[in-house]
């Protein structure tokens, strides 16, 4: 038997998969920018919602995809008494009693189609789903029935789509009670339910939303009758996958019928129809969440015929093509090129969905996390014409003056909220990520003035990095830091970055390493708040301090020599205030504590002018001290001769990595990938140490069976003094999985340190595993991690997509910004060129669409070639042969912004 596999049908990313229903846990997202988020499976399971408190269909976790019978369904009853689900969701079909069925999935950006044919019945059904662009919160679904037999068929169609109509919280919390709130009515075109109240964490509030299923035949003919409740539809002792309404012809009701206090169903019965051989009949459905000012009639006018459905499907394709046409790669592997299109989609999905609302992502309430705000912009900076400057500026409004940040992020730009649950948690890595994205922006644009733009600071009841509570703060005080005079305080973006990094430098544990606090990037390291320390992210902060110093010197080169800072911040700048012995842990802690006391809950509002040269000198001194500290204190060696950096200290103050005597007296080697990535990436690791790290990762962490390096070795026990992740089964999630986010960051670090071949191996290994459908069991794209048996899970919503795109473009293709100019420094390996020796990428830079094509006629490998010529739209540019070339921004800005342009680079 041939193994199932998907394949691309064109260069636009459309793909086909036979028998998708034979694979568990497959799902596909359908979304729009207005906030409609739907999920469909090969049997049309999944859910639809506009937010945590407004689920149109019953919420579906990954386990519900196989366990629940509550899915979109469309039934056909024949004159002979046969009952068939066109979605394949009937009890007889699941039991294999309906004969062999031929099922094919087709999908693209972002539409989904299942074709199911039952030879014994002589019927083929084509089910197409998508969420249209625009302001409407609707999912459109069309069923086309075709008679593929040689005889006429008499059919009675019935749609059955369960309506949840409330908060996901009510799935377990008062599900029955909240159904009593339902006010259901049958409309001429469907079933509508408007609950009287909404029960959720906000309390008992008046509901203003209407949930509904509307449907028509393709020519606009309305349904004949309705089943407005699940109870009526399934019958006594029945079930959604074998309902009495279609099995026994249960009595339906006409339009205008009302039902109160029941679980609602979009049950629509259509007139009996006769299909001649080869004849087709279409049925169009609108699954909708309507605001108070929206009407079913308006939706029917907009979408309610087969022709309108086709028009909106094309609009959806065009909308997504427009959003995604700013990035594409051209290599010798067309499958990889298509796969990258789906990876490029993922940052947009993360931006719109956060880390919630897809079946594996059964946590959170739809908002994005602090880290997501910055990392998702990495890809968007490279692939969108949107105003990224404003988005970046808004994000800085979430920084507190103590270096921590807001954890509740609103939907509006720059909207940050106080922690409503009063469960404060500080992730020690949060202060490091904003600089990374800011650097990318400045290098891409040359906009150094962004550093000088003023922005507010966040304020709520939590102070001293959430170690204290200001009992005088009230919600009506607002979430913006004020001075002692009651005036809103603003500081430059540069000041925000300094606050984040200077407070981190002084916030050390007993080994003079930055404290772990609530966790770092690895959320699972959450049980060492008192004595835990993160060596891994101390390296990141060390590198960032050096990068800020470099930015300050670049600012000087463009004529800015000084900046205004809050006077309180000067105490953390040793060259400008009273010096602290960096080796003194007590001295550092005392200095930081005094600073906290001075800036919270109010700040003086006084500012001092500081020379950028003195500020850069101070930051370099701090970076140098941290680098030396890490290179000596945290470098370890095993009895086997392998060397790498320790990444953490636990809540007992003990070093986590290296050789340990585990349970049963066995020698256990503990190593983390995270502990190596940032030491490599930031230059904390020397060149010699970098080579040793690669050797150790290869020996202890790299696992070809899961596509790359694991997050850690098997520590062999539950570490209550470090984090919950060690309670997970080894090889899952943050306990030793091949976690794609960190694996891709490892690849990025390898490229940065000159190990292009090794970096390519990581990126290519992840791709090879993910695209191997019989093993990964996922559609094109990146998962969060790979399970021990090779399955890709937590698909679509993962930060690894931004990093994969970022690394491929800026490191492998070498397309980088340098103070606003375009730097091309390719590090493509031989295999990335096609049979003609070419490799290309389509991207944005300086507001221009560029096709950058490298020609490698001699099939040289990375490290063996240099750039010998550059052509811009056919005109030769003057270059000096070498590993890189710089194209001034002025050259690009002189080009027509409306047309794509071609840069051809010859390597020799």
PDB file of N, CA, C and O in Angstrom, residues 694-743:
ATOM      1  N   UNK A 694      29.606  22.757  19.187  1.00  0.00           N
ATOM      2  CA  UNK A 694      29.029  22.002  18.065  1.00  0.00           C
ATOM      3  C   UNK A 694      29.301  20.515  18.241  1.00  0.00           C
ATOM      4  O   UNK A 694      28.408  19.674  18.011  1.00  0.00           O
ATOM      5  N   UNK A 695      30.496  20.195  18.653  1.00  0.00           N
ATOM      6  CA  UNK A 695      30.859  18.784  18.879  1.00  0.00           C
ATOM      7  C   UNK A 695      30.001  18.168  19.980  1.00  0.00           C
ATOM      8  O   UNK A 695      29.517  17.037  19.863  1.00  0.00           O
ATOM      9  N   UNK A 696      29.764  18.909  21.070  1.00  0.00           N
ATOM     10  CA  UNK A 696      28.962  18.386  22.175  1.00  0.00           C
ATOM     11  C   UNK A 696      27.488  18.254  21.787  1.00  0.00           C
ATOM     12  O   UNK A 696      26.820  17.269  22.139  1.00  0.00           O
ATOM     13  N   UNK A 697      26.952  19.247  21.072  1.00  0.00           N
ATOM     14  CA  UNK A 697      25.569  19.167  20.621  1.00  0.00           C
ATOM     15  C   UNK A 697      25.381  17.953  19.718  1.00  0.00           C
ATOM     16  O   UNK A 697      24.389  17.221  19.832  1.00  0.00           O
ATOM     17  N   UNK A 698      26.321  17.739  18.827  1.00  0.00           N
ATOM     18  CA  UNK A 698      26.236  16.582  17.927  1.00  0.00           C
ATOM     19  C   UNK A 698      26.218  15.278  18.724  1.00  0.00           C
ATOM     20  O   UNK A 698      25.452  14.350  18.410  1.00  0.00           O
ATOM     21  N   UNK A 699      26.998  15.204  19.764  1.00  0.00           N
ATOM     22  CA  UNK A 699      27.120  13.956  20.530  1.00  0.00           C
ATOM     23  C   UNK A 699      25.922  13.720  21.448  1.00  0.00           C
ATOM     24  O   UNK A 699      25.396  12.602  21.508  1.00  0.00           O
ATOM     25  N   UNK A 700      25.474  14.766  22.139  1.00  0.00           N
ATOM     26  CA  UNK A 700      24.469  14.577  23.180  1.00  0.00           C
ATOM     27  C   UNK A 700      23.035  14.923  22.757  1.00  0.00           C
ATOM     28  O   UNK A 700      22.076  14.376  23.321  1.00  0.00           O
ATOM     29  N   UNK A 701      22.867  15.823  21.798  1.00  0.00           N
ATOM     30  CA  UNK A 701      21.530  16.348  21.524  1.00  0.00           C
ATOM     31  C   UNK A 701      20.998  16.038  20.134  1.00  0.00           C
ATOM     32  O   UNK A 701      19.768  15.937  19.957  1.00  0.00           O
ATOM     33  N   UNK A 702      21.864  15.914  19.151  1.00  0.00           N
ATOM     34  CA  UNK A 702      21.371  15.767  17.777  1.00  0.00           C
ATOM     35  C   UNK A 702      20.749  14.389  17.579  1.00  0.00           C
ATOM     36  O   UNK A 702      21.336  13.374  17.915  1.00  0.00           O
ATOM     37  N   UNK A 703      19.538  14.381  17.033  1.00  0.00           N
ATOM     38  CA  UNK A 703      18.808  13.123  16.844  1.00  0.00           C
ATOM     39  C   UNK A 703      18.120  13.180  15.483  1.00  0.00           C
ATOM     40  O   UNK A 703      17.107  13.863  15.315  1.00  0.00           O
ATOM     41  N   UNK A 704      18.664  12.476  14.520  1.00  0.00           N
ATOM     42  CA  UNK A 704      18.106  12.495  13.157  1.00  0.00           C
ATOM     43  C   UNK A 704      16.670  11.983  13.122  1.00  0.00           C
ATOM     44  O   UNK A 704      15.888  12.385  12.270  1.00  0.00           O
ATOM     45  N   UNK A 705      16.285  11.133  14.062  1.00  0.00           N
ATOM     46  CA  UNK A 705      14.939  10.557  14.034  1.00  0.00           C
ATOM     47  C   UNK A 705      13.856  11.591  14.308  1.00  0.00           C
ATOM     48  O   UNK A 705      12.687  11.366  13.993  1.00  0.00           O
ATOM     49  N   UNK A 706      14.225  12.707  14.915  1.00  0.00           N
ATOM     50  CA  UNK A 706      13.250  13.777  15.159  1.00  0.00           C
ATOM     51  C   UNK A 706      13.615  15.043  14.398  1.00  0.00           C
ATOM     52  O   UNK A 706      13.025  16.103  14.636  1.00  0.00           O
ATOM     53  N   UNK A 707      14.566  14.964  13.517  1.00  0.00           N
ATOM     54  CA  UNK A 707      14.839  16.056  12.602  1.00  0.00           C
ATOM     55  C   UNK A 707      15.846  17.087  13.043  1.00  0.00           C
ATOM     56  O   UNK A 707      16.062  18.071  12.340  1.00  0.00           O
ATOM     57  N   UNK A 708      16.499  16.901  14.203  1.00  0.00           N
ATOM     58  CA  UNK A 708      17.467  17.909  14.623  1.00  0.00           C
ATOM     59  C   UNK A 708      17.864  17.772  16.074  1.00  0.00           C
ATOM     60  O   UNK A 708      17.628  16.730  16.714  1.00  0.00           O
ATOM     61  N   UNK A 709      18.430  18.833  16.650  1.00  0.00           N
ATOM     62  CA  UNK A 709      18.897  18.773  18.033  1.00  0.00           C
ATOM     63  C   UNK A 709      17.753  18.878  19.033  1.00  0.00           C
ATOM     64  O   UNK A 709      16.850  19.705  18.890  1.00  0.00           O
ATOM     65  N   UNK A 710      17.795  18.037  20.047  1.00  0.00           N
ATOM     66  CA  UNK A 710      16.801  18.097  21.114  1.00  0.00           C
ATOM     67  C   UNK A 710      17.089  19.277  22.043  1.00  0.00           C
ATOM     68  O   UNK A 710      18.207  19.792  22.084  1.00  0.00           O
ATOM     69  N   UNK A 711      16.081  19.661  22.792  1.00  0.00           N
ATOM     70  CA  UNK A 711      16.204  20.809  23.686  1.00  0.00           C
ATOM     71  C   UNK A 711      17.109  20.495  24.878  1.00  0.00           C
ATOM     72  O   UNK A 711      17.778  21.384  25.397  1.00  0.00           O
ATOM     73  N   UNK A 712      17.131  19.252  25.289  1.00  0.00           N
ATOM     74  CA  UNK A 712      18.011  18.849  26.381  1.00  0.00           C
ATOM     75  C   UNK A 712      18.161  17.338  26.388  1.00  0.00           C
ATOM     76  O   UNK A 712      17.383  16.615  25.744  1.00  0.00           O
ATOM     77  N   UNK A 713      19.160  16.858  27.098  1.00  0.00           N
ATOM     78  CA  UNK A 713      19.293  15.421  27.333  1.00  0.00           C
ATOM     79  C   UNK A 713      18.250  14.996  28.356  1.00  0.00           C
ATOM     80  O   UNK A 713      17.575  15.826  28.975  1.00  0.00           O
ATOM     81  N   UNK A 714      18.123  13.699  28.550  1.00  0.00           N
ATOM     82  CA  UNK A 714      17.172  13.178  29.538  1.00  0.00           C
ATOM     83  C   UNK A 714      17.786  13.312  30.925  1.00  0.00           C
ATOM     84  O   UNK A 714      18.750  12.623  31.260  1.00  0.00           O
ATOM     85  N   UNK A 715      17.215  14.225  31.734  1.00  0.00           N
ATOM     86  CA  UNK A 715      17.768  14.448  33.065  1.00  0.00           C
ATOM     87  C   UNK A 715      17.419  13.313  34.018  1.00  0.00           C
ATOM     88  O   UNK A 715      17.963  13.225  35.105  1.00  0.00           O
ATOM     89  N   UNK A 716      16.477  12.482  33.634  1.00  0.00           N
ATOM     90  CA  UNK A 716      16.220  11.260  34.375  1.00  0.00           C
ATOM     91  C   UNK A 716      15.386  11.387  35.628  1.00  0.00           C
ATOM     92  O   UNK A 716      15.158  10.383  36.306  1.00  0.00           O
ATOM     93  N   UNK A 717      14.923  12.571  35.956  1.00  0.00           N
ATOM     94  CA  UNK A 717      14.098  12.726  37.151  1.00  0.00           C
ATOM     95  C   UNK A 717      13.302  14.016  37.069  1.00  0.00           C
ATOM     96  O   UNK A 717      13.598  14.906  36.262  1.00  0.00           O
ATOM     97  N   UNK A 718      12.268  14.100  37.897  1.00  0.00           N
ATOM     98  CA  UNK A 718      11.458  15.312  37.974  1.00  0.00           C
ATOM     99  C   UNK A 718      12.187  16.302  38.867  1.00  0.00           C
ATOM    100  O   UNK A 718      12.423  16.026  40.039  1.00  0.00           O
ATOM    101  N   UNK A 719      12.555  17.450  38.314  1.00  0.00           N
ATOM    102  CA  UNK A 719      13.338  18.427  39.063  1.00  0.00           C
ATOM    103  C   UNK A 719      12.407  19.490  39.652  1.00  0.00           C
ATOM    104  O   UNK A 719      12.113  20.503  39.025  1.00  0.00           O
ATOM    105  N   UNK A 720      11.968  19.252  40.865  1.00  0.00           N
ATOM    106  CA  UNK A 720      11.077  20.190  41.529  1.00  0.00           C
ATOM    107  C   UNK A 720      11.772  21.503  41.849  1.00  0.00           C
ATOM    108  O   UNK A 720      11.114  22.492  42.166  1.00  0.00           O
ATOM    109  N   UNK A 721      13.088  21.503  41.772  1.00  0.00           N
ATOM    110  CA  UNK A 721      13.847  22.709  42.081  1.00  0.00           C
ATOM    111  C   UNK A 721      14.226  23.483  40.821  1.00  0.00           C
ATOM    112  O   UNK A 721      15.055  24.381  40.868  1.00  0.00           O
ATOM    113  N   UNK A 722      13.625  23.123  39.686  1.00  0.00           N
ATOM    114  CA  UNK A 722      13.940  23.826  38.457  1.00  0.00           C
ATOM    115  C   UNK A 722      12.697  24.152  37.620  1.00  0.00           C
ATOM    116  O   UNK A 722      12.494  25.296  37.242  1.00  0.00           O
ATOM    117  N   UNK A 723      11.863  23.133  37.324  1.00  0.00           N
ATOM    118  CA  UNK A 723      10.712  23.484  36.514  1.00  0.00           C
ATOM    119  C   UNK A 723       9.789  22.330  36.211  1.00  0.00           C
ATOM    120  O   UNK A 723      10.178  21.158  36.248  1.00  0.00           O
ATOM    121  N   UNK A 724       8.545  22.675  35.884  1.00  0.00           N
ATOM    122  CA  UNK A 724       7.518  21.684  35.613  1.00  0.00           C
ATOM    123  C   UNK A 724       7.820  20.855  34.374  1.00  0.00           C
ATOM    124  O   UNK A 724       7.303  19.759  34.213  1.00  0.00           O
ATOM    125  N   UNK A 725       8.644  21.401  33.467  1.00  0.00           N
ATOM    126  CA  UNK A 725       8.878  20.683  32.211  1.00  0.00           C
ATOM    127  C   UNK A 725       9.498  19.319  32.454  1.00  0.00           C
ATOM    128  O   UNK A 725       9.315  18.399  31.644  1.00  0.00           O
ATOM    129  N   UNK A 726      10.200  19.163  33.566  1.00  0.00           N
ATOM    130  CA  UNK A 726      10.822  17.872  33.835  1.00  0.00           C
ATOM    131  C   UNK A 726       9.830  16.856  34.386  1.00  0.00           C
ATOM    132  O   UNK A 726      10.182  15.696  34.613  1.00  0.00           O
ATOM    133  N   UNK A 727       8.594  17.304  34.567  1.00  0.00           N
ATOM    134  CA  UNK A 727       7.519  16.365  34.850  1.00  0.00           C
ATOM    135  C   UNK A 727       6.908  15.804  33.582  1.00  0.00           C
ATOM    136  O   UNK A 727       6.195  14.797  33.615  1.00  0.00           O
ATOM    137  N   UNK A 728       7.174  16.471  32.442  1.00  0.00           N
ATOM    138  CA  UNK A 728       6.686  15.957  31.169  1.00  0.00           C
ATOM    139  C   UNK A 728       7.467  14.696  30.802  1.00  0.00           C
ATOM    140  O   UNK A 728       8.622  14.520  31.193  1.00  0.00           O
ATOM    141  N   UNK A 729       6.841  13.839  30.023  1.00  0.00           N
ATOM    142  CA  UNK A 729       7.561  12.685  29.483  1.00  0.00           C
ATOM    143  C   UNK A 729       8.715  13.194  28.634  1.00  0.00           C
ATOM    144  O   UNK A 729       8.577  14.170  27.882  1.00  0.00           O
ATOM    145  N   UNK A 730       9.854  12.522  28.731  1.00  0.00           N
ATOM    146  CA  UNK A 730      11.019  12.966  27.971  1.00  0.00           C
ATOM    147  C   UNK A 730      10.742  12.858  26.469  1.00  0.00           C
ATOM    148  O   UNK A 730      10.146  11.904  25.983  1.00  0.00           O
ATOM    149  N   UNK A 731      11.162  13.893  25.750  1.00  0.00           N
ATOM    150  CA  UNK A 731      10.949  13.929  24.308  1.00  0.00           C
ATOM    151  C   UNK A 731       9.714  14.714  23.912  1.00  0.00           C
ATOM    152  O   UNK A 731       9.430  14.852  22.721  1.00  0.00           O
ATOM    153  N   UNK A 732       8.978  15.232  24.914  1.00  0.00           N
ATOM    154  CA  UNK A 732       7.787  16.020  24.638  1.00  0.00           C
ATOM    155  C   UNK A 732       7.987  17.448  25.132  1.00  0.00           C
ATOM    156  O   UNK A 732       8.589  17.695  26.174  1.00  0.00           O
ATOM    157  N   UNK A 733       7.457  18.365  24.348  1.00  0.00           N
ATOM    158  CA  UNK A 733       7.468  19.790  24.683  1.00  0.00           C
ATOM    159  C   UNK A 733       8.845  20.222  25.215  1.00  0.00           C
ATOM    160  O   UNK A 733       9.866  19.889  24.619  1.00  0.00           O
ATOM    161  N   UNK A 734       8.854  20.985  26.340  1.00  0.00           N
ATOM    162  CA  UNK A 734      10.122  21.584  26.775  1.00  0.00           C
ATOM    163  C   UNK A 734      11.060  20.612  27.471  1.00  0.00           C
ATOM    164  O   UNK A 734      12.111  21.015  27.963  1.00  0.00           O
ATOM    165  N   UNK A 735      10.695  19.342  27.537  1.00  0.00           N
ATOM    166  CA  UNK A 735      11.606  18.358  28.136  1.00  0.00           C
ATOM    167  C   UNK A 735      12.187  17.457  27.045  1.00  0.00           C
ATOM    168  O   UNK A 735      11.756  16.323  26.843  1.00  0.00           O
ATOM    169  N   UNK A 736      13.145  18.006  26.326  1.00  0.00           N
ATOM    170  CA  UNK A 736      13.913  17.172  25.408  1.00  0.00           C
ATOM    171  C   UNK A 736      13.295  16.916  24.062  1.00  0.00           C
ATOM    172  O   UNK A 736      13.762  16.036  23.322  1.00  0.00           O
ATOM    173  N   UNK A 737      12.263  17.650  23.691  1.00  0.00           N
ATOM    174  CA  UNK A 737      11.733  17.510  22.335  1.00  0.00           C
ATOM    175  C   UNK A 737      12.682  18.182  21.351  1.00  0.00           C
ATOM    176  O   UNK A 737      13.551  18.974  21.728  1.00  0.00           O
ATOM    177  N   UNK A 738      12.510  17.848  20.068  1.00  0.00           N
ATOM    178  CA  UNK A 738      13.151  18.650  19.032  1.00  0.00           C
ATOM    179  C   UNK A 738      12.237  19.866  18.876  1.00  0.00           C
ATOM    180  O   UNK A 738      11.296  19.856  18.109  1.00  0.00           O
ATOM    181  N   UNK A 739      12.526  20.881  19.662  1.00  0.00           N
ATOM    182  CA  UNK A 739      11.706  22.079  19.746  1.00  0.00           C
ATOM    183  C   UNK A 739      12.165  23.025  18.650  1.00  0.00           C
ATOM    184  O   UNK A 739      13.253  23.593  18.713  1.00  0.00           O
ATOM    185  N   UNK A 740      11.341  23.199  17.624  1.00  0.00           N
ATOM    186  CA  UNK A 740      11.818  23.847  16.409  1.00  0.00           C
ATOM    187  C   UNK A 740      12.298  25.278  16.642  1.00  0.00           C
ATOM    188  O   UNK A 740      13.231  25.724  15.972  1.00  0.00           O
ATOM    189  N   UNK A 741      11.688  25.987  17.573  1.00  0.00           N
ATOM    190  CA  UNK A 741      12.077  27.376  17.804  1.00  0.00           C
ATOM    191  C   UNK A 741      13.547  27.462  18.211  1.00  0.00           C
ATOM    192  O   UNK A 741      14.333  28.206  17.611  1.00  0.00           O
ATOM    193  N   UNK A 742      13.935  26.712  19.222  1.00  0.00           N
ATOM    194  CA  UNK A 742      15.321  26.782  19.681  1.00  0.00           C
ATOM    195  C   UNK A 742      16.266  26.141  18.673  1.00  0.00           C
ATOM    196  O   UNK A 742      17.408  26.602  18.500  1.00  0.00           O
ATOM    197  N   UNK A 743      15.799  25.099  17.980  1.00  0.00           N
ATOM    198  CA  UNK A 743      16.650  24.467  16.966  1.00  0.00           C
ATOM    199  C   UNK A 743      16.970  25.445  15.843  1.00  0.00           C
ATOM    200  O   UNK A 743      18.107  25.516  15.366  1.00  0.00           O
TER     201      UNK A 743
END
